[in-house]
Amino acid sequence: MPLTHFDAQGQAHMVDVSDKAVTDRVAVAAAYIKMAQEAFDLISEGRAKKGDVLGVARLAGIMGAKKTPDLIPLCHPLPVTKVAVELTLDPDLPGVRIEATVKTSGQTGVEMEALTAASTAALTVYDMTKAVDKTMEIGGIRVLLKDGGKSGRYEAK
């Protein structure tokens, strides 16, 4: 299958979606941020000097989804109808698991918006706790679910 973001001459271009049907679309993406126990305790006990780490990261993720076409050059600006970002403390990492859900009714999907939301939330957790732990690891950034449009449903295994 050819890459859609390149024309016949191999030049990058924005995909023309004008002939696509407007359909309800949803995407869910995940990420995690692994950290030292000290940073985990700081977040879970609400002792971070910069404030409510999970609350701020949730808002940052929502903002990230809305700004995706400003960050990713070939993304279409979409009428995002919902963004939900869930951050869950996971003592087994230790760290935070992030899941972002984005919805729209449009001519192209919202996978990039969901991925950007999850990534932005993870980066915000890092920013707010880096004074305690500079060794934090962000990973697992991936699409868990994509539905709507011509290509149908995709669910990660």
CSV table of C-alpha atoms in Angstrom, one decimal:
chain,number,residue,atom,x,y,z
A,1,MET,CA,0.0,0.0,0.0
A,2,PRO,CA,1.5,3.3,-1.0
A,3,LEU,CA,2.1,6.1,1.6
A,4,THR,CA,-0.7,8.6,1.2
A,5,HIS,CA,1.3,11.7,2.3
A,6,PHE,CA,3.5,11.6,-0.8
A,7,ASP,CA,2.5,12.5,-4.4
A,8,ALA,CA,3.7,10.7,-7.6
A,9,GLN,CA,7.0,12.7,-7.5
A,10,GLY,CA,7.7,11.7,-3.9
A,11,GLN,CA,6.9,15.2,-2.5
A,12,ALA,CA,5.1,15.5,0.8
A,13,HIS,CA,1.6,16.8,0.6
A,14,MET,CA,-1.6,17.0,2.5
A,15,VAL,CA,-4.0,14.2,1.6
A,16,ASP,CA,-7.2,15.4,-0.2
A,17,VAL,CA,-10.1,14.1,1.8
A,18,SER,CA,-12.8,16.2,0.0
A,19,ASP,CA,-14.4,13.1,-1.6
A,20,LYS,CA,-14.5,11.2,1.7
A,21,ALA,CA,-17.8,10.8,3.5
A,22,VAL,CA,-18.3,12.6,6.8
A,23,THR,CA,-18.6,9.8,9.4
A,24,ASP,CA,-18.4,9.6,13.2
A,25,ARG,CA,-14.8,8.7,14.1
A,26,VAL,CA,-13.0,7.8,17.4
A,27,ALA,CA,-9.5,7.0,18.4
A,28,VAL,CA,-8.0,5.9,21.6
A,29,ALA,CA,-4.2,6.1,22.3
A,30,ALA,CA,-2.1,5.2,25.3
A,31,ALA,CA,1.2,6.1,26.9
A,32,TYR,CA,3.0,5.6,30.2
A,33,ILE,CA,5.6,7.4,32.2
A,34,LYS,CA,7.7,5.3,34.5
A,35,MET,CA,9.5,7.0,37.4
A,36,ALA,CA,11.4,6.6,40.6
A,37,GLN,CA,9.3,5.7,43.7
A,38,GLU,CA,10.0,9.2,45.2
A,39,ALA,CA,8.3,10.9,42.2
A,40,PHE,CA,5.5,8.5,42.2
A,41,ASP,CA,4.9,9.1,45.9
A,42,LEU,CA,5.0,12.9,45.4
A,43,ILE,CA,2.3,12.6,42.7
A,44,SER,CA,0.1,10.1,44.6
A,45,GLU,CA,0.3,12.1,47.8
A,46,GLY,CA,-0.4,15.4,46.1
A,47,ARG,CA,2.9,17.0,47.3
A,48,ALA,CA,4.2,18.3,44.0
A,49,LYS,CA,5.4,21.9,44.3
A,50,LYS,CA,3.9,22.8,40.9
A,51,GLY,CA,0.4,21.6,41.9
A,52,ASP,CA,-2.0,18.9,40.8
A,53,VAL,CA,0.2,16.9,38.4
A,54,LEU,CA,-2.5,14.6,37.1
A,55,GLY,CA,-5.1,17.5,36.7
A,56,VAL,CA,-2.6,19.7,34.9
A,57,ALA,CA,-1.5,16.8,32.6
A,58,ARG,CA,-5.1,16.0,31.8
A,59,LEU,CA,-5.7,19.6,30.7
A,60,ALA,CA,-2.4,19.6,28.7
A,61,GLY,CA,-3.5,16.4,26.9
A,62,ILE,CA,-6.8,18.0,25.9
A,63,MET,CA,-5.0,21.1,24.7
A,64,GLY,CA,-2.5,18.9,22.8
A,65,ALA,CA,-5.3,17.1,20.9
A,66,LYS,CA,-6.8,20.5,19.9
A,67,LYS,CA,-3.4,21.8,18.7
A,68,THR,CA,-2.4,18.7,16.7
A,69,PRO,CA,-2.6,20.3,13.2
A,70,ASP,CA,-0.3,23.1,14.5
A,71,LEU,CA,2.3,20.5,15.5
A,72,ILE,CA,2.1,17.8,12.9
A,73,PRO,CA,2.6,19.4,9.5
A,74,LEU,CA,0.2,17.3,7.3
A,75,CYS,CA,-2.6,16.8,9.8
A,76,HIS,CA,-6.0,18.3,8.8
A,77,PRO,CA,-7.6,20.7,11.2
A,78,LEU,CA,-10.7,18.8,12.5
A,79,PRO,CA,-13.8,19.7,14.4
A,80,VAL,CA,-12.9,17.7,17.6
A,81,THR,CA,-16.1,16.9,19.4
A,82,LYS,CA,-14.6,15.2,22.5
A,83,VAL,CA,-11.3,14.7,24.2
A,84,ALA,CA,-11.0,12.7,27.3
A,85,VAL,CA,-7.6,12.0,29.0
A,86,GLU,CA,-7.4,9.5,31.8
A,87,LEU,CA,-4.3,9.3,34.0
A,88,THR,CA,-4.0,6.3,36.3
A,89,LEU,CA,-1.4,5.9,39.0
A,90,ASP,CA,0.2,2.4,38.5
A,91,PRO,CA,2.4,1.4,41.5
A,92,ASP,CA,3.7,-1.6,39.5
A,93,LEU,CA,5.6,0.7,37.1
A,94,PRO,CA,5.8,2.8,39.3
A,95,GLY,CA,4.3,5.7,37.3
A,96,VAL,CA,1.3,6.9,35.4
A,97,ARG,CA,-0.7,5.2,32.6
A,98,ILE,CA,-2.4,7.5,30.2
A,99,GLU,CA,-5.3,6.9,27.9
A,100,ALA,CA,-6.7,9.5,25.5
A,101,THR,CA,-9.9,9.3,23.6
A,102,VAL,CA,-10.8,11.7,20.8
A,103,LYS,CA,-14.0,11.9,18.7
A,104,THR,CA,-15.1,13.8,15.7
A,105,SER,CA,-17.5,13.8,12.8
A,106,GLY,CA,-15.4,14.4,9.8
A,107,GLN,CA,-13.7,13.1,6.7
A,108,THR,CA,-10.5,11.8,8.3
A,109,GLY,CA,-9.6,10.1,11.6
A,110,VAL,CA,-8.4,11.4,14.9
A,111,GLU,CA,-5.5,9.0,15.6
A,112,MET,CA,-2.9,11.8,15.6
A,113,GLU,CA,-5.0,13.8,18.0
A,114,ALA,CA,-5.3,10.9,20.4
A,115,LEU,CA,-1.5,10.2,20.1
A,116,THR,CA,-0.7,13.9,20.7
A,117,ALA,CA,-3.0,14.0,23.7
A,118,ALA,CA,-1.4,11.0,25.3
A,119,SER,CA,2.1,12.2,24.6
A,120,THR,CA,1.4,15.8,25.8
A,121,ALA,CA,0.0,14.5,29.0
A,122,ALA,CA,3.1,12.3,29.6
A,123,LEU,CA,5.4,15.2,28.8
A,124,THR,CA,3.5,17.4,31.3
A,125,VAL,CA,3.9,14.8,34.1
A,126,TYR,CA,7.6,14.8,33.3
A,127,ASP,CA,7.8,18.6,33.3
A,128,MET,CA,6.0,18.9,36.7
A,129,THR,CA,8.1,16.3,38.4
A,130,LYS,CA,11.5,16.5,36.7
A,131,ALA,CA,13.0,18.3,39.7
A,132,VAL,CA,12.6,15.0,41.7
A,133,ASP,CA,13.4,12.5,39.0
A,134,LYS,CA,15.2,13.3,35.7
A,135,THR,CA,15.4,9.6,34.8
A,136,MET,CA,11.7,9.2,34.0
A,137,GLU,CA,10.9,7.2,30.9
A,138,ILE,CA,8.0,7.9,28.6
A,139,GLY,CA,6.9,4.9,26.4
A,140,GLY,CA,4.2,2.7,25.1
A,141,ILE,CA,2.8,5.5,22.9
A,142,ARG,CA,0.4,3.7,20.5
A,143,VAL,CA,-3.1,3.6,19.1
A,144,LEU,CA,-5.4,1.2,21.0
A,145,LEU,CA,-8.5,1.8,18.9
A,146,LYS,CA,-9.5,3.5,15.7
A,147,ASP,CA,-13.1,3.4,14.4
A,148,GLY,CA,-15.0,5.1,11.6
A,149,GLY,CA,-14.3,5.9,8.0
A,150,LYS,CA,-13.6,3.7,5.1
A,151,SER,CA,-10.9,1.6,6.7
A,152,GLY,CA,-13.2,0.5,9.5
A,153,ARG,CA,-12.3,-0.6,13.0
A,154,TYR,CA,-8.8,-1.3,14.3
A,155,GLU,CA,-8.2,-2.6,17.8
A,156,ALA,CA,-4.7,-3.3,19.2
A,157,LYS,CA,-4.1,-6.8,20.5
